[in-house]
């Protein structure tokens, strides 16, 4: 069983070390092996001596080459922990730059302020949230125009697309053209969204979830495809960036649109939970 295996392993380690003498004093049998320089030592005193003599810190070089034949479970575990440490360090650096960088804070404040002046309640999430990291929305002071990060979800095709740098004066109809227009859309996208491209444009509906409502009281705004992105976002709460659901009227069965009673897509509710 496990106990037997443990005893065998311990015995094997002992045999391994008894076959080597301490490389510092050359007197006693080795009991330790330095993870960095791989030198054998017999005692704490010899360990300290070898570190001083070789300027060795005793810490394994995690980036050192290890051949496949010499690669053990310990190497695998060490590499895994090394990758975790790198991930934590990168995340900490990103958090530090965002949280403590006055310029980043100022830009974020300016973005929210510009949105407020356009009658848009733009809200940003704390550092670490996915939507905060994803958001690429900017405001061009020269043009006095927003360039929005935007997500389009096509529930009937189980597809979603992320757009960057969408000018706020572009109409929703023009934004959707590369996706559902039978002539102007990309052939690959067109094939994936075929159920939309073969449907009449009058059947297409663009919806946006109303924020800050209870889960059992989800409602959606119906947007006007003929109007600009800016006009459609006015008077609404946006958390980081807009997410639009593109649906077909003929396929709806229960999606609740504000002021229109019961029109709600179970598939949309499911997707909405996934988006969160």
PDB file of C-alpha atoms in Angstrom:
ATOM      1  CA  UNK A   1       0.000   0.000   0.000  1.00  0.00           C
ATOM      2  CA  UNK A   2       0.924   3.705   0.390  1.00  0.00           C
ATOM      3  CA  UNK A   3       2.937   3.022   3.571  1.00  0.00           C
ATOM      4  CA  UNK A   4       5.051   0.404   1.798  1.00  0.00           C
ATOM      5  CA  UNK A   5       5.669   2.740  -1.130  1.00  0.00           C
ATOM      6  CA  UNK A   6       6.721   5.490   1.300  1.00  0.00           C
ATOM      7  CA  UNK A   7       9.184   3.203   3.037  1.00  0.00           C
ATOM      8  CA  UNK A   8      10.650   2.097  -0.287  1.00  0.00           C
ATOM      9  CA  UNK A   9      11.051   5.740  -1.358  1.00  0.00           C
ATOM     10  CA  UNK A  10      12.740   6.686   1.947  1.00  0.00           C
ATOM     11  CA  UNK A  11      15.081   3.708   1.655  1.00  0.00           C
ATOM     12  CA  UNK A  12      15.955   4.629  -1.915  1.00  0.00           C
ATOM     13  CA  UNK A  13      16.809   8.201  -0.860  1.00  0.00           C
ATOM     14  CA  UNK A  14      19.026   6.901   1.931  1.00  0.00           C
ATOM     15  CA  UNK A  15      20.837   4.545  -0.453  1.00  0.00           C
ATOM     16  CA  UNK A  16      21.316   7.422  -2.912  1.00  0.00           C
ATOM     17  CA  UNK A  17      22.889   9.717  -0.339  1.00  0.00           C
ATOM     18  CA  UNK A  18      25.035   7.031   1.310  1.00  0.00           C
ATOM     19  CA  UNK A  19      26.691   6.470  -2.044  1.00  0.00           C
ATOM     20  CA  UNK A  20      27.992  10.070  -1.974  1.00  0.00           C
ATOM     21  CA  UNK A  21      30.330  11.797   0.427  1.00  0.00           C
ATOM     22  CA  UNK A  22      30.015  15.400   1.536  1.00  0.00           C
ATOM     23  CA  UNK A  23      31.629  17.562  -1.128  1.00  0.00           C
ATOM     24  CA  UNK A  24      32.611  20.207   1.413  1.00  0.00           C
ATOM     25  CA  UNK A  25      34.477  18.254   4.108  1.00  0.00           C
ATOM     26  CA  UNK A  26      34.921  14.974   2.180  1.00  0.00           C
ATOM     27  CA  UNK A  27      34.641  13.177   5.534  1.00  0.00           C
ATOM     28  CA  UNK A  28      31.025  12.232   6.169  1.00  0.00           C
ATOM     29  CA  UNK A  29      28.290  10.654   4.104  1.00  0.00           C
ATOM     30  CA  UNK A  30      26.001  13.163   2.384  1.00  0.00           C
ATOM     31  CA  UNK A  31      22.604  13.924   3.888  1.00  0.00           C
ATOM     32  CA  UNK A  32      21.592  16.966   1.861  1.00  0.00           C
ATOM     33  CA  UNK A  33      21.829  18.120  -1.716  1.00  0.00           C
ATOM     34  CA  UNK A  34      21.717  21.779  -2.669  1.00  0.00           C
ATOM     35  CA  UNK A  35      18.727  22.501  -4.972  1.00  0.00           C
ATOM     36  CA  UNK A  36      20.724  25.135  -6.852  1.00  0.00           C
ATOM     37  CA  UNK A  37      24.271  23.818  -7.418  1.00  0.00           C
ATOM     38  CA  UNK A  38      23.440  20.150  -6.673  1.00  0.00           C
ATOM     39  CA  UNK A  39      26.424  19.815  -4.288  1.00  0.00           C
ATOM     40  CA  UNK A  40      26.181  17.161  -1.531  1.00  0.00           C
ATOM     41  CA  UNK A  41      26.568  18.151   2.135  1.00  0.00           C
ATOM     42  CA  UNK A  42      26.600  16.240   5.409  1.00  0.00           C
ATOM     43  CA  UNK A  43      25.524  18.915   7.884  1.00  0.00           C
ATOM     44  CA  UNK A  44      24.207  22.412   8.354  1.00  0.00           C
ATOM     45  CA  UNK A  45      27.779  23.634   8.909  1.00  0.00           C
ATOM     46  CA  UNK A  46      28.906  22.214   5.555  1.00  0.00           C
ATOM     47  CA  UNK A  47      25.814  23.590   3.853  1.00  0.00           C
ATOM     48  CA  UNK A  48      26.731  27.078   5.093  1.00  0.00           C
ATOM     49  CA  UNK A  49      30.375  26.609   4.084  1.00  0.00           C
ATOM     50  CA  UNK A  50      29.503  25.549   0.534  1.00  0.00           C
ATOM     51  CA  UNK A  51      27.144  28.543   0.146  1.00  0.00           C
ATOM     52  CA  UNK A  52      29.925  30.892   1.236  1.00  0.00           C
ATOM     53  CA  UNK A  53      32.599  29.254  -0.920  1.00  0.00           C
ATOM     54  CA  UNK A  54      30.474  29.086  -4.074  1.00  0.00           C
ATOM     55  CA  UNK A  55      28.370  32.228  -3.484  1.00  0.00           C
ATOM     56  CA  UNK A  56      25.356  29.925  -3.697  1.00  0.00           C
ATOM     57  CA  UNK A  57      21.973  31.024  -2.322  1.00  0.00           C
ATOM     58  CA  UNK A  58      20.591  27.479  -2.122  1.00  0.00           C
ATOM     59  CA  UNK A  59      17.498  28.347  -4.149  1.00  0.00           C
ATOM     60  CA  UNK A  60      16.764  26.156  -7.159  1.00  0.00           C
ATOM     61  CA  UNK A  61      17.238  27.892 -10.505  1.00  0.00           C
ATOM     62  CA  UNK A  62      13.690  27.508 -11.801  1.00  0.00           C
ATOM     63  CA  UNK A  63      14.684  28.448 -15.334  1.00  0.00           C
ATOM     64  CA  UNK A  64      17.604  26.004 -15.572  1.00  0.00           C
ATOM     65  CA  UNK A  65      17.410  23.334 -18.254  1.00  0.00           C
ATOM     66  CA  UNK A  66      16.417  19.845 -17.092  1.00  0.00           C
ATOM     67  CA  UNK A  67      16.593  16.996 -19.576  1.00  0.00           C
ATOM     68  CA  UNK A  68      13.569  14.737 -20.036  1.00  0.00           C
ATOM     69  CA  UNK A  69      15.455  11.807 -18.507  1.00  0.00           C
ATOM     70  CA  UNK A  70      16.188  13.801 -15.341  1.00  0.00           C
ATOM     71  CA  UNK A  71      12.747  15.411 -15.122  1.00  0.00           C
ATOM     72  CA  UNK A  72      10.891  14.256 -11.992  1.00  0.00           C
ATOM     73  CA  UNK A  73       7.578  14.979 -10.276  1.00  0.00           C
ATOM     74  CA  UNK A  74       9.430  17.454  -8.069  1.00  0.00           C
ATOM     75  CA  UNK A  75      10.563  19.372 -11.167  1.00  0.00           C
ATOM     76  CA  UNK A  76       6.979  19.394 -12.437  1.00  0.00           C
ATOM     77  CA  UNK A  77       5.664  20.686  -9.113  1.00  0.00           C
ATOM     78  CA  UNK A  78       8.381  23.321  -8.963  1.00  0.00           C
ATOM     79  CA  UNK A  79       7.611  24.500 -12.507  1.00  0.00           C
ATOM     80  CA  UNK A  80       3.888  24.660 -11.717  1.00  0.00           C
ATOM     81  CA  UNK A  81       4.550  26.785  -8.629  1.00  0.00           C
ATOM     82  CA  UNK A  82       6.930  28.956 -10.633  1.00  0.00           C
ATOM     83  CA  UNK A  83       4.181  29.669 -13.196  1.00  0.00           C
ATOM     84  CA  UNK A  84       1.758  30.473 -10.381  1.00  0.00           C
ATOM     85  CA  UNK A  85       4.285  32.899  -8.897  1.00  0.00           C
ATOM     86  CA  UNK A  86       4.749  34.565 -12.295  1.00  0.00           C
ATOM     87  CA  UNK A  87       0.965  34.906 -12.682  1.00  0.00           C
ATOM     88  CA  UNK A  88       0.625  36.438  -9.226  1.00  0.00           C
ATOM     89  CA  UNK A  89       3.502  38.843  -9.849  1.00  0.00           C
ATOM     90  CA  UNK A  90       2.046  39.963 -13.202  1.00  0.00           C
ATOM     91  CA  UNK A  91      -1.405  40.453 -11.681  1.00  0.00           C
ATOM     92  CA  UNK A  92       0.041  42.379  -8.749  1.00  0.00           C
ATOM     93  CA  UNK A  93       2.011  44.616 -11.123  1.00  0.00           C
ATOM     94  CA  UNK A  94      -1.102  45.303 -13.209  1.00  0.00           C
ATOM     95  CA  UNK A  95      -3.124  46.111 -10.091  1.00  0.00           C
ATOM     96  CA  UNK A  96      -0.383  48.366  -8.774  1.00  0.00           C
ATOM     97  CA  UNK A  97      -0.136  50.327 -12.025  1.00  0.00           C
ATOM     98  CA  UNK A  98      -3.892  50.780 -12.313  1.00  0.00           C
ATOM     99  CA  UNK A  99      -4.624  51.515  -8.678  1.00  0.00           C
ATOM    100  CA  UNK A 100      -1.649  53.731  -7.914  1.00  0.00           C
ATOM    101  CA  UNK A 101      -1.120  55.374 -11.306  1.00  0.00           C
ATOM    102  CA  UNK A 102      -2.593  58.891 -11.011  1.00  0.00           C
ATOM    103  CA  UNK A 103      -2.780  59.191 -14.808  1.00  0.00           C
ATOM    104  CA  UNK A 104      -4.917  56.048 -15.125  1.00  0.00           C
ATOM    105  CA  UNK A 105      -7.233  57.275 -12.375  1.00  0.00           C
ATOM    106  CA  UNK A 106      -7.511  60.680 -14.009  1.00  0.00           C
ATOM    107  CA  UNK A 107      -8.349  59.164 -17.416  1.00  0.00           C
ATOM    108  CA  UNK A 108     -11.013  56.956 -15.870  1.00  0.00           C
ATOM    109  CA  UNK A 109     -12.533  59.870 -14.005  1.00  0.00           C
ATOM    110  CA  UNK A 110     -12.467  61.957 -17.201  1.00  0.00           C
ATOM    111  CA  UNK A 111     -14.191  59.183 -19.139  1.00  0.00           C
ATOM    112  CA  UNK A 112     -17.024  58.951 -16.615  1.00  0.00           C
ATOM    113  CA  UNK A 113     -17.326  62.733 -16.516  1.00  0.00           C
ATOM    114  CA  UNK A 114     -17.564  63.023 -20.318  1.00  0.00           C
ATOM    115  CA  UNK A 115     -20.203  60.279 -20.334  1.00  0.00           C
ATOM    116  CA  UNK A 116     -22.194  62.117 -17.649  1.00  0.00           C
ATOM    117  CA  UNK A 117     -22.222  65.240 -19.810  1.00  0.00           C
ATOM    118  CA  UNK A 118     -23.726  63.109 -22.596  1.00  0.00           C
ATOM    119  CA  UNK A 119     -26.440  61.892 -20.193  1.00  0.00           C
ATOM    120  CA  UNK A 120     -24.834  58.435 -19.921  1.00  0.00           C
ATOM    121  CA  UNK A 121     -24.316  56.930 -16.469  1.00  0.00           C
ATOM    122  CA  UNK A 122     -21.023  55.119 -17.104  1.00  0.00           C
ATOM    123  CA  UNK A 123     -19.912  52.984 -14.172  1.00  0.00           C
ATOM    124  CA  UNK A 124     -16.555  51.262 -13.865  1.00  0.00           C
ATOM    125  CA  UNK A 125     -15.736  48.127 -11.908  1.00  0.00           C
ATOM    126  CA  UNK A 126     -12.847  47.628  -9.464  1.00  0.00           C
ATOM    127  CA  UNK A 127      -9.477  46.468 -10.770  1.00  0.00           C
ATOM    128  CA  UNK A 128      -9.405  42.697 -11.277  1.00  0.00           C
ATOM    129  CA  UNK A 129     -12.856  42.358 -12.850  1.00  0.00           C
ATOM    130  CA  UNK A 130     -12.857  40.927 -16.376  1.00  0.00           C
ATOM    131  CA  UNK A 131     -14.966  43.728 -17.853  1.00  0.00           C
ATOM    132  CA  UNK A 132     -12.582  46.313 -16.342  1.00  0.00           C
ATOM    133  CA  UNK A 133      -9.613  44.639 -18.021  1.00  0.00           C
ATOM    134  CA  UNK A 134     -11.450  44.227 -21.334  1.00  0.00           C
ATOM    135  CA  UNK A 135     -12.820  47.744 -21.624  1.00  0.00           C
ATOM    136  CA  UNK A 136     -11.007  49.737 -24.321  1.00  0.00           C
ATOM    137  CA  UNK A 137     -13.433  52.684 -24.501  1.00  0.00           C
ATOM    138  CA  UNK A 138     -11.783  56.078 -25.070  1.00  0.00           C
ATOM    139  CA  UNK A 139     -12.869  59.680 -25.574  1.00  0.00           C
ATOM    140  CA  UNK A 140     -11.260  61.802 -28.274  1.00  0.00           C
ATOM    141  CA  UNK A 141     -11.101  65.365 -26.930  1.00  0.00           C
ATOM    142  CA  UNK A 142     -10.290  66.850 -30.355  1.00  0.00           C
ATOM    143  CA  UNK A 143     -13.285  65.226 -32.051  1.00  0.00           C
ATOM    144  CA  UNK A 144     -15.379  65.380 -28.853  1.00  0.00           C
ATOM    145  CA  UNK A 145     -16.402  61.819 -29.545  1.00  0.00           C
ATOM    146  CA  UNK A 146     -16.502  58.486 -27.721  1.00  0.00           C
ATOM    147  CA  UNK A 147     -14.939  55.401 -29.284  1.00  0.00           C
ATOM    148  CA  UNK A 148     -16.713  52.561 -27.540  1.00  0.00           C
ATOM    149  CA  UNK A 149     -15.792  49.034 -26.635  1.00  0.00           C
ATOM    150  CA  UNK A 150     -18.883  47.062 -27.608  1.00  0.00           C
ATOM    151  CA  UNK A 151     -20.092  43.468 -27.337  1.00  0.00           C
ATOM    152  CA  UNK A 152     -22.678  41.982 -29.721  1.00  0.00           C
ATOM    153  CA  UNK A 153     -24.470  38.769 -28.778  1.00  0.00           C
ATOM    154  CA  UNK A 154     -26.470  36.786 -31.347  1.00  0.00           C
ATOM    155  CA  UNK A 155     -28.341  34.227 -29.200  1.00  0.00           C
ATOM    156  CA  UNK A 156     -30.071  32.386 -32.050  1.00  0.00           C
ATOM    157  CA  UNK A 157     -26.654  31.510 -33.500  1.00  0.00           C
ATOM    158  CA  UNK A 158     -24.883  31.133 -30.128  1.00  0.00           C
ATOM    159  CA  UNK A 159     -22.326  33.709 -31.268  1.00  0.00           C
ATOM    160  CA  UNK A 160     -20.801  36.811 -29.780  1.00  0.00           C
ATOM    161  CA  UNK A 161     -18.391  39.418 -31.126  1.00  0.00           C
ATOM    162  CA  UNK A 162     -16.321  42.149 -29.478  1.00  0.00           C
ATOM    163  CA  UNK A 163     -15.844  45.453 -31.270  1.00  0.00           C
ATOM    164  CA  UNK A 164     -13.291  48.112 -30.351  1.00  0.00           C
ATOM    165  CA  UNK A 165     -13.159  51.800 -31.223  1.00  0.00           C
ATOM    166  CA  UNK A 166     -16.777  52.124 -32.375  1.00  0.00           C
ATOM    167  CA  UNK A 167     -17.496  55.871 -32.922  1.00  0.00           C
ATOM    168  CA  UNK A 168     -20.499  57.130 -30.992  1.00  0.00           C
ATOM    169  CA  UNK A 169     -22.023  58.795 -34.083  1.00  0.00           C
ATOM    170  CA  UNK A 170     -22.331  55.505 -35.970  1.00  0.00           C
ATOM    171  CA  UNK A 171     -25.861  54.132 -36.270  1.00  0.00           C
ATOM    172  CA  UNK A 172     -26.646  50.702 -34.879  1.00  0.00           C
ATOM    173  CA  UNK A 173     -27.729  49.604 -38.373  1.00  0.00           C
ATOM    174  CA  UNK A 174     -24.247  50.439 -39.717  1.00  0.00           C
ATOM    175  CA  UNK A 175     -22.607  48.690 -36.757  1.00  0.00           C
ATOM    176  CA  UNK A 176     -24.543  45.510 -37.573  1.00  0.00           C
ATOM    177  CA  UNK A 177     -23.941  45.567 -41.347  1.00  0.00           C
ATOM    178  CA  UNK A 178     -20.656  43.583 -41.263  1.00  0.00           C
ATOM    179  CA  UNK A 179     -22.504  40.853 -39.361  1.00  0.00           C
ATOM    180  CA  UNK A 180     -26.030  40.456 -40.703  1.00  0.00           C
ATOM    181  CA  UNK A 181     -26.191  42.345 -43.999  1.00  0.00           C
ATOM    182  CA  UNK A 182     -26.489  39.678 -46.756  1.00  0.00           C
ATOM    183  CA  UNK A 183     -24.279  41.743 -49.087  1.00  0.00           C
ATOM    184  CA  UNK A 184     -21.794  43.550 -46.838  1.00  0.00           C
ATOM    185  CA  UNK A 185     -21.189  40.932 -44.159  1.00  0.00           C
ATOM    186  CA  UNK A 186     -18.047  38.786 -44.014  1.00  0.00           C
ATOM    187  CA  UNK A 187     -18.723  35.383 -45.699  1.00  0.00           C
ATOM    188  CA  UNK A 188     -17.587  33.368 -42.666  1.00  0.00           C
ATOM    189  CA  UNK A 189     -19.597  35.514 -40.250  1.00  0.00           C
ATOM    190  CA  UNK A 190     -22.530  35.502 -42.662  1.00  0.00           C
ATOM    191  CA  UNK A 191     -22.583  31.700 -42.654  1.00  0.00           C
ATOM    192  CA  UNK A 192     -22.476  31.523 -38.879  1.00  0.00           C
ATOM    193  CA  UNK A 193     -25.247  34.113 -38.538  1.00  0.00           C
ATOM    194  CA  UNK A 194     -27.256  32.712 -41.435  1.00  0.00           C
ATOM    195  CA  UNK A 195     -30.534  32.755 -39.509  1.00  0.00           C
ATOM    196  CA  UNK A 196     -30.122  36.549 -39.263  1.00  0.00           C
ATOM    197  CA  UNK A 197     -28.893  37.252 -42.791  1.00  0.00           C
ATOM    198  CA  UNK A 198     -31.820  35.424 -44.414  1.00  0.00           C
ATOM    199  CA  UNK A 199     -34.355  37.237 -42.229  1.00  0.00           C
ATOM    200  CA  UNK A 200     -35.825  40.604 -43.253  1.00  0.00           C
ATOM    201  CA  UNK A 201     -34.117  43.580 -41.576  1.00  0.00           C
ATOM    202  CA  UNK A 202     -37.487  44.618 -40.144  1.00  0.00           C
ATOM    203  CA  UNK A 203     -37.455  41.420 -38.067  1.00  0.00           C
ATOM    204  CA  UNK A 204     -34.150  42.285 -36.378  1.00  0.00           C
ATOM    205  CA  UNK A 205     -34.386  43.711 -32.886  1.00  0.00           C
ATOM    206  CA  UNK A 206     -31.533  45.155 -30.789  1.00  0.00           C
ATOM    207  CA  UNK A 207     -31.900  44.899 -27.032  1.00  0.00           C
ATOM    208  CA  UNK A 208     -29.814  46.008 -24.083  1.00  0.00           C
ATOM    209  CA  UNK A 209     -30.226  44.775 -20.541  1.00  0.00           C
ATOM    210  CA  UNK A 210     -31.378  47.302 -17.950  1.00  0.00           C
ATOM    211  CA  UNK A 211     -28.809  47.316 -15.163  1.00  0.00           C
ATOM    212  CA  UNK A 212     -29.445  47.165 -11.415  1.00  0.00           C
ATOM    213  CA  UNK A 213     -32.638  45.124 -11.507  1.00  0.00           C
ATOM    214  CA  UNK A 214     -33.355  42.008  -9.469  1.00  0.00           C
ATOM    215  CA  UNK A 215     -32.600  38.670 -11.145  1.00  0.00           C
ATOM    216  CA  UNK A 216     -36.290  37.747 -11.169  1.00  0.00           C
ATOM    217  CA  UNK A 217     -37.184  41.090 -12.747  1.00  0.00           C
ATOM    218  CA  UNK A 218     -34.855  41.272 -15.763  1.00  0.00           C
ATOM    219  CA  UNK A 219     -35.906  43.828 -18.390  1.00  0.00           C
ATOM    220  CA  UNK A 220     -34.401  44.990 -21.672  1.00  0.00           C
ATOM    221  CA  UNK A 221     -34.405  48.277 -23.559  1.00  0.00           C
ATOM    222  CA  UNK A 222     -35.354  48.059 -27.221  1.00  0.00           C
ATOM    223  CA  UNK A 223     -32.889  50.196 -29.182  1.00  0.00           C
ATOM    224  CA  UNK A 224     -33.431  52.107 -32.413  1.00  0.00           C
ATOM    225  CA  UNK A 225     -31.212  50.790 -35.213  1.00  0.00           C
ATOM    226  CA  UNK A 226     -31.705  54.007 -37.215  1.00  0.00           C
ATOM    227  CA  UNK A 227     -30.222  56.190 -34.482  1.00  0.00           C
ATOM    228  CA  UNK A 228     -26.603  56.632 -33.422  1.00  0.00           C
ATOM    229  CA  UNK A 229     -24.887  54.671 -30.701  1.00  0.00           C
ATOM    230  CA  UNK A 230     -24.708  57.842 -28.591  1.00  0.00           C
ATOM    231  CA  UNK A 231     -28.441  58.537 -28.917  1.00  0.00           C
ATOM    232  CA  UNK A 232     -29.242  54.958 -27.933  1.00  0.00           C
ATOM    233  CA  UNK A 233     -27.052  55.089 -24.830  1.00  0.00           C
ATOM    234  CA  UNK A 234     -28.414  58.386 -23.492  1.00  0.00           C
ATOM    235  CA  UNK A 235     -30.332  58.128 -20.231  1.00  0.00           C
ATOM    236  CA  UNK A 236     -29.022  54.625 -19.533  1.00  0.00           C
ATOM    237  CA  UNK A 237     -26.656  52.984 -17.048  1.00  0.00           C
ATOM    238  CA  UNK A 238     -23.624  51.365 -18.687  1.00  0.00           C
ATOM    239  CA  UNK A 239     -21.350  49.112 -16.655  1.00  0.00           C
ATOM    240  CA  UNK A 240     -17.922  49.417 -18.331  1.00  0.00           C
ATOM    241  CA  UNK A 241     -19.206  49.007 -21.913  1.00  0.00           C
ATOM    242  CA  UNK A 242     -22.486  48.294 -23.757  1.00  0.00           C
ATOM    243  CA  UNK A 243     -23.595  44.749 -24.515  1.00  0.00           C
ATOM    244  CA  UNK A 244     -26.275  44.387 -27.197  1.00  0.00           C
ATOM    245  CA  UNK A 245     -28.441  41.333 -27.807  1.00  0.00           C
ATOM    246  CA  UNK A 246     -29.449  41.001 -31.450  1.00  0.00           C
ATOM    247  CA  UNK A 247     -32.656  38.973 -31.739  1.00  0.00           C
ATOM    248  CA  UNK A 248     -35.366  38.124 -34.251  1.00  0.00           C
ATOM    249  CA  UNK A 249     -38.956  39.083 -33.469  1.00  0.00           C
ATOM    250  CA  UNK A 250     -40.379  35.930 -35.057  1.00  0.00           C
ATOM    251  CA  UNK A 251     -38.333  33.695 -32.767  1.00  0.00           C
ATOM    252  CA  UNK A 252     -39.059  35.372 -29.490  1.00  0.00           C
ATOM    253  CA  UNK A 253     -41.296  33.767 -26.924  1.00  0.00           C
ATOM    254  CA  UNK A 254     -40.726  35.291 -23.558  1.00  0.00           C
ATOM    255  CA  UNK A 255     -38.240  38.205 -23.387  1.00  0.00           C
ATOM    256  CA  UNK A 256     -39.436  41.038 -21.190  1.00  0.00           C
ATOM    257  CA  UNK A 257     -38.908  44.337 -22.961  1.00  0.00           C
ATOM    258  CA  UNK A 258     -39.497  47.461 -20.906  1.00  0.00           C
ATOM    259  CA  UNK A 259     -43.142  48.520 -21.233  1.00  0.00           C
ATOM    260  CA  UNK A 260     -44.107  45.706 -23.603  1.00  0.00           C
ATOM    261  CA  UNK A 261     -45.183  42.855 -21.356  1.00  0.00           C
ATOM    262  CA  UNK A 262     -43.843  39.361 -21.817  1.00  0.00           C
ATOM    263  CA  UNK A 263     -41.218  38.870 -24.437  1.00  0.00           C
ATOM    264  CA  UNK A 264     -38.360  36.973 -22.941  1.00  0.00           C
ATOM    265  CA  UNK A 265     -35.813  34.601 -24.429  1.00  0.00           C
ATOM    266  CA  UNK A 266     -34.895  31.734 -22.127  1.00  0.00           C
ATOM    267  CA  UNK A 267     -31.747  31.357 -24.224  1.00  0.00           C
ATOM    268  CA  UNK A 268     -30.941  35.026 -23.578  1.00  0.00           C
ATOM    269  CA  UNK A 269     -31.357  34.651 -19.855  1.00  0.00           C
ATOM    270  CA  UNK A 270     -28.997  31.696 -19.992  1.00  0.00           C
ATOM    271  CA  UNK A 271     -26.471  33.661 -22.047  1.00  0.00           C
ATOM    272  CA  UNK A 272     -26.808  36.639 -19.759  1.00  0.00           C
ATOM    273  CA  UNK A 273     -25.851  34.479 -16.793  1.00  0.00           C
ATOM    274  CA  UNK A 274     -22.830  33.219 -18.755  1.00  0.00           C
ATOM    275  CA  UNK A 275     -21.757  36.774 -19.626  1.00  0.00           C
ATOM    276  CA  UNK A 276     -21.729  37.629 -15.931  1.00  0.00           C
TER     277      UNK A 276
END
